[in-house]
mmCIF file of C-alpha atoms and ligand atoms in Angstrom:
data_model
loop_
_atom_site.group_PDB
_atom_site.id
_atom_site.type_symbol
_atom_site.label_atom_id
_atom_site.label_comp_id
_atom_site.label_asym_id
_atom_site.label_seq_id
_atom_site.Cartn_x
_atom_site.Cartn_y
_atom_site.Cartn_z
ATOM 1 C CA GLN A 19 -0.175 0.359 -0.141
ATOM 2 C CA ALA A 20 2.743 2.485 1.083
ATOM 3 C CA GLY A 21 4.985 1.509 -1.697
ATOM 4 C CA ARG A 22 8.831 0.982 -2.082
ATOM 5 C CA GLU A 23 10.726 3.330 0.377
ATOM 6 C CA LEU A 24 12.770 5.538 -1.122
ATOM 7 C CA LEU A 25 13.664 7.623 1.895
ATOM 8 C CA SER A 26 12.580 6.850 5.520
ATOM 9 C CA ASP A 27 11.819 9.133 8.333
ATOM 10 C CA SER A 28 15.598 10.026 8.822
ATOM 11 C CA ASP A 29 16.605 10.459 5.332
ATOM 12 C CA VAL A 30 13.877 13.190 5.061
ATOM 13 C CA GLY A 31 15.297 15.067 8.072
ATOM 14 C CA ARG A 32 19.175 14.883 6.584
ATOM 15 C CA THR A 33 17.902 15.496 3.360
ATOM 16 C CA ILE A 34 15.883 18.592 4.001
ATOM 17 C CA ALA A 35 19.344 19.772 6.366
ATOM 18 C CA ARG A 36 21.776 18.971 3.224
ATOM 19 C CA MET A 37 19.668 21.162 1.050
ATOM 20 C CA ALA A 38 19.561 23.954 3.711
ATOM 21 C CA HIS A 39 23.766 24.237 3.855
ATOM 22 C CA GLN A 40 23.224 24.511 0.209
ATOM 23 C CA ILE A 41 20.808 27.186 -0.064
ATOM 24 C CA ILE A 42 22.921 28.691 2.618
ATOM 25 C CA GLU A 43 26.326 28.356 0.449
ATOM 26 C CA LYS A 44 24.698 29.257 -3.148
ATOM 27 C CA THR A 45 23.321 32.553 -2.405
ATOM 28 C CA ALA A 46 25.620 33.277 0.697
ATOM 29 C CA LEU A 47 22.707 34.636 2.873
ATOM 30 C CA ASP A 48 24.910 34.511 5.704
ATOM 31 C CA SER A 49 27.749 36.268 4.505
ATOM 32 C CA GLY A 50 27.000 40.103 6.083
ATOM 33 C CA ASP A 51 27.725 41.467 2.412
ATOM 34 C CA PRO A 52 25.049 44.248 2.032
ATOM 35 C CA HIS A 53 25.336 43.445 -1.770
ATOM 36 C CA VAL A 54 23.516 39.700 -1.650
ATOM 37 C CA ALA A 55 20.401 39.817 -2.061
ATOM 38 C CA ARG A 56 17.943 38.875 0.579
ATOM 39 C CA VAL A 57 16.711 35.413 0.259
ATOM 40 C CA VAL A 58 12.923 34.465 0.489
ATOM 41 C CA LEU A 59 11.418 31.112 0.623
ATOM 42 C CA ILE A 60 8.016 30.607 -0.624
ATOM 43 C CA GLY A 61 6.564 27.070 -0.800
ATOM 44 C CA ILE A 62 4.109 25.629 -3.278
ATOM 45 C CA PRO A 63 0.825 24.625 -1.364
ATOM 46 C CA THR A 64 0.475 22.222 0.433
ATOM 47 C CA ARG A 65 3.743 20.542 0.591
ATOM 48 C CA GLY A 66 5.601 23.159 -0.732
ATOM 49 C CA THR A 67 5.005 25.448 1.885
ATOM 50 C CA THR A 68 5.487 22.918 4.751
ATOM 51 C CA LEU A 69 8.665 22.167 3.660
ATOM 52 C CA ALA A 70 10.080 26.264 2.483
ATOM 53 C CA HIS A 71 8.831 26.462 6.743
ATOM 54 C CA ARG A 72 11.240 23.243 7.451
ATOM 55 C CA LEU A 73 13.946 24.483 5.290
ATOM 56 C CA ALA A 74 14.136 28.021 7.089
ATOM 57 C CA GLY A 75 14.079 26.823 10.437
ATOM 58 C CA ARG A 76 17.253 24.571 9.543
ATOM 59 C CA ILE A 77 18.266 27.353 7.455
ATOM 60 C CA GLU A 78 18.365 29.995 10.764
ATOM 61 C CA GLU A 79 20.055 26.900 12.797
ATOM 62 C CA PHE A 80 23.039 26.732 10.814
ATOM 63 C CA SER A 81 23.381 30.273 9.930
ATOM 64 C CA GLY A 82 21.804 32.687 12.312
ATOM 65 C CA VAL A 83 19.897 33.903 9.591
ATOM 66 C CA ARG A 84 15.934 33.233 9.192
ATOM 67 C CA PRO A 85 14.691 33.810 5.963
ATOM 68 C CA ALA A 86 11.203 35.308 4.955
ATOM 69 C CA ILE A 87 8.790 32.889 4.176
ATOM 70 C CA GLY A 88 5.629 33.113 1.311
ATOM 71 C CA SER A 89 3.662 30.542 0.376
ATOM 72 C CA LEU A 90 1.823 30.634 -3.292
ATOM 73 C CA ASP A 91 -1.167 29.266 -4.842
ATOM 74 C CA ILE A 92 -0.684 28.828 -8.345
ATOM 75 C CA THR A 93 -4.336 27.052 -8.536
ATOM 76 C CA LEU A 94 -5.802 30.362 -10.833
ATOM 77 C CA TYR A 95 -2.337 30.434 -12.956
ATOM 78 C CA ARG A 96 -2.453 26.794 -14.354
ATOM 79 C CA ASP A 97 -2.800 26.214 -18.342
ATOM 80 C CA ASP A 98 -4.214 23.146 -17.420
ATOM 81 C CA LEU A 99 -7.015 24.185 -15.088
ATOM 82 C CA ARG A 100 -10.156 21.673 -16.713
ATOM 83 C CA SER A 101 -7.867 19.211 -17.141
ATOM 84 C CA LYS A 102 -7.446 18.677 -13.422
ATOM 85 C CA PRO A 103 -9.765 17.708 -10.405
ATOM 86 C CA HIS A 104 -11.006 20.707 -8.547
ATOM 87 C CA ARG A 105 -9.720 21.402 -5.324
ATOM 88 C CA PRO A 106 -9.959 24.238 -3.283
ATOM 89 C CA LEU A 107 -8.353 27.460 -3.772
ATOM 90 C CA GLU A 108 -4.922 27.345 -1.477
ATOM 91 C CA ARG A 109 -3.704 30.419 0.567
ATOM 92 C CA THR A 110 -1.143 33.033 -1.001
ATOM 93 C CA SER A 111 0.903 34.397 1.661
ATOM 94 C CA VAL A 112 3.460 37.482 0.619
ATOM 95 C CA PRO A 113 6.733 37.118 2.518
ATOM 96 C CA GLU A 114 7.289 39.742 4.874
ATOM 97 C CA GLY A 115 9.073 42.419 3.444
ATOM 98 C CA GLY A 116 7.700 41.599 -0.405
ATOM 99 C CA ILE A 117 9.799 40.023 -3.108
ATOM 100 C CA GLU A 118 11.123 43.122 -4.557
ATOM 101 C CA ASP A 119 14.762 42.893 -5.314
ATOM 102 C CA ALA A 120 15.197 39.830 -3.246
ATOM 103 C CA LEU A 121 16.526 36.494 -4.099
ATOM 104 C CA VAL A 122 13.335 34.135 -4.074
ATOM 105 C CA VAL A 123 13.641 30.171 -4.042
ATOM 106 C CA LEU A 124 10.907 28.743 -4.698
ATOM 107 C CA VAL A 125 9.865 25.562 -2.540
ATOM 108 C CA ASP A 126 7.927 22.349 -3.932
ATOM 109 C CA ASP A 127 7.444 18.817 -3.028
ATOM 110 C CA VAL A 128 7.943 17.606 -6.020
ATOM 111 C CA LEU A 129 9.003 18.516 -10.066
ATOM 112 C CA PHE A 130 7.298 16.763 -12.990
ATOM 113 C CA SER A 131 6.636 17.939 -15.733
ATOM 114 C CA GLY A 132 7.409 21.907 -14.761
ATOM 115 C CA ARG A 133 3.902 23.052 -15.372
ATOM 116 C CA THR A 134 3.499 24.399 -11.910
ATOM 117 C CA VAL A 135 6.308 25.706 -11.649
ATOM 118 C CA ARG A 136 6.111 28.022 -15.084
ATOM 119 C CA SER A 137 2.873 29.083 -13.489
ATOM 120 C CA ALA A 138 4.399 30.011 -9.745
ATOM 121 C CA LEU A 139 6.829 32.015 -12.270
ATOM 122 C CA ASP A 140 3.663 33.840 -13.524
ATOM 123 C CA GLY A 141 2.089 34.240 -10.006
ATOM 124 C CA LEU A 142 5.474 35.771 -8.685
ATOM 125 C CA ARG A 143 5.273 38.331 -11.414
ATOM 126 C CA ASP A 144 2.204 39.723 -9.702
ATOM 127 C CA LEU A 145 4.193 39.666 -6.497
ATOM 128 C CA GLY A 146 7.000 41.820 -7.765
ATOM 129 C CA ARG A 147 10.054 41.787 -9.072
ATOM 130 C CA PRO A 148 12.752 39.609 -7.744
ATOM 131 C CA ARG A 149 16.743 39.524 -8.169
ATOM 132 C CA ALA A 150 16.625 35.957 -9.557
ATOM 133 C CA VAL A 151 14.713 33.086 -8.630
ATOM 134 C CA GLN A 152 15.463 29.736 -7.912
ATOM 135 C CA LEU A 153 13.890 26.057 -7.693
ATOM 136 C CA ALA A 154 14.482 23.495 -4.691
ATOM 137 C CA VAL A 155 12.583 20.277 -4.511
ATOM 138 C CA LEU A 156 12.435 17.382 -2.647
ATOM 139 C CA ILE A 157 12.076 14.998 -5.223
ATOM 140 C CA ASP A 158 12.702 15.514 -8.816
ATOM 141 C CA ARG A 159 10.746 12.419 -10.445
ATOM 142 C CA GLY A 160 11.583 13.382 -14.373
ATOM 143 C CA HIS A 161 9.290 13.890 -17.436
ATOM 144 C CA ARG A 162 9.873 17.394 -17.411
ATOM 145 C CA GLU A 163 7.700 19.500 -20.632
ATOM 146 C CA LEU A 164 9.278 22.280 -19.847
ATOM 147 C CA PRO A 165 12.908 24.097 -20.019
ATOM 148 C CA ILE A 166 12.632 23.700 -16.154
ATOM 149 C CA ARG A 167 15.313 22.557 -13.981
ATOM 150 C CA ALA A 168 15.752 22.644 -9.740
ATOM 151 C CA ASP A 169 18.631 24.509 -7.851
ATOM 152 C CA TYR A 170 18.282 22.669 -5.279
ATOM 153 C CA VAL A 171 17.207 18.445 -5.530
ATOM 154 C CA GLY A 172 16.615 16.421 -2.117
ATOM 155 C CA LYS A 173 16.897 13.498 -4.485
ATOM 156 C CA ASN A 174 16.207 12.199 -8.267
ATOM 157 C CA VAL A 175 13.987 9.626 -8.133
ATOM 158 C CA PRO A 176 13.779 8.347 -12.549
ATOM 159 C CA THR A 177 10.000 6.796 -12.456
ATOM 160 C CA ALA A 178 7.505 5.886 -15.086
ATOM 161 C CA ARG A 179 4.491 8.180 -15.757
ATOM 162 C CA THR A 180 2.049 5.463 -14.110
ATOM 163 C CA GLU A 181 4.202 5.617 -10.874
ATOM 164 C CA ASP A 182 3.267 7.950 -8.478
ATOM 165 C CA ILE A 183 5.428 9.723 -5.633
ATOM 166 C CA SER A 184 4.241 9.629 -2.259
ATOM 167 C CA VAL A 185 5.635 12.440 -0.035
ATOM 168 C CA LEU A 186 5.050 12.116 3.649
ATOM 169 C CA LEU A 187 5.797 14.725 6.383
ATOM 170 C CA ARG A 188 5.399 14.899 10.244
ATOM 171 C CA GLU A 189 3.051 17.996 10.012
ATOM 172 C CA HIS A 190 0.430 16.306 7.728
ATOM 173 C CA ASP A 191 0.695 12.433 7.870
ATOM 174 C CA GLY A 192 2.058 12.068 11.564
ATOM 175 C CA ARG A 193 5.695 11.457 10.023
ATOM 176 C CA ASP A 194 8.224 11.648 7.142
ATOM 177 C CA GLY A 195 9.011 9.059 4.167
ATOM 178 C CA VAL A 196 8.636 8.853 0.798
ATOM 179 C CA TYR A 197 7.290 6.488 -1.492
ATOM 180 C CA LEU A 198 7.211 5.187 -4.888
ATOM 181 C CA ARG A 199 3.629 3.877 -5.636
ATOM 182 C CA GLN A 200 2.629 1.733 -8.984
ATOM 183 C CA GLU A 201 -0.665 3.045 -9.969
HETATM 184 P P1 5GP B 22 4.335 19.534 -12.274
HETATM 185 O O1 5GP B 22 3.694 21.072 -12.150
HETATM 186 O O2 5GP B 22 5.505 19.635 -12.143
HETATM 187 O O3 5GP B 22 3.697 18.104 -13.644
HETATM 188 O O4 5GP B 22 4.127 18.617 -11.009
HETATM 189 C C1 5GP B 22 4.343 18.516 -9.556
HETATM 190 C C2 5GP B 22 3.468 19.478 -8.662
HETATM 191 O O5 5GP B 22 2.664 18.222 -8.939
HETATM 192 C C3 5GP B 22 4.122 19.799 -7.142
HETATM 193 O O6 5GP B 22 3.089 20.490 -6.977
HETATM 194 C C4 5GP B 22 3.716 18.514 -7.264
HETATM 195 O O7 5GP B 22 3.193 18.395 -5.801
HETATM 196 C C5 5GP B 22 2.363 17.632 -8.041
HETATM 197 N N1 5GP B 22 3.193 16.177 -8.125
HETATM 198 C C6 5GP B 22 3.765 16.213 -9.416
HETATM 199 N N2 5GP B 22 4.249 14.439 -9.565
HETATM 200 C C7 5GP B 22 3.600 14.244 -8.226
HETATM 201 C C8 5GP B 22 3.887 12.878 -7.626
HETATM 202 O O8 5GP B 22 4.241 12.053 -8.241
HETATM 203 N N3 5GP B 22 3.784 12.936 -6.235
HETATM 204 C C9 5GP B 22 3.508 13.516 -5.300
HETATM 205 N N4 5GP B 22 3.041 13.930 -4.057
HETATM 206 N N5 5GP B 22 3.085 15.074 -5.887
HETATM 207 C C10 5GP B 22 3.309 15.050 -7.443
HETATM 208 MG MG1 MG B 23 1.768 20.393 -4.708
#
């Protein structure tokens, strides 16, 4: 039922910690350099937002700098809304201080075709003009249909289109874990 385990509970914690270190290193957010852009994490609901909060906590723990966190509901920006099952609108929250001139790190649980990220880029445009945008995903399962790649990847998982990644997070599911399921 749960499928083949790709990341155990403790693997998920370690993976998020590693991604936090990589974000600190690549963005130099703790450099103290006034020319370095302010880092803002923006999660794509639901689990992307939860991951953004986790990453922010680890980044603060490791660097002493707590990035602002926001959330971007991309439902309205999907170009294939009609082919998707209806789901209620999820909240967008603009991070403290906005995104103007910030280095925005979009955060999501799974990267697949890239269409969600493309929509998120459209959504960001309505919030302001960041200096740069990067992408962090816990799982990259392949099958991209657009020229989009992640800057930070927890785990690359080659999948068949018929398979499905199940991402469990403590805040929603009582425990952490990533599983590969056959449809
Ligand atoms: P894309 O837009 O890149 O095709 O799909 C990415 C979005 O759909 C993400 O927000 C992600 O949550 C969801 N998604 C796509 N494939 C999977 C999957 O196999 N498992 C899970 N849990 N989410 C997926
Ligand atoms: Mg999603």
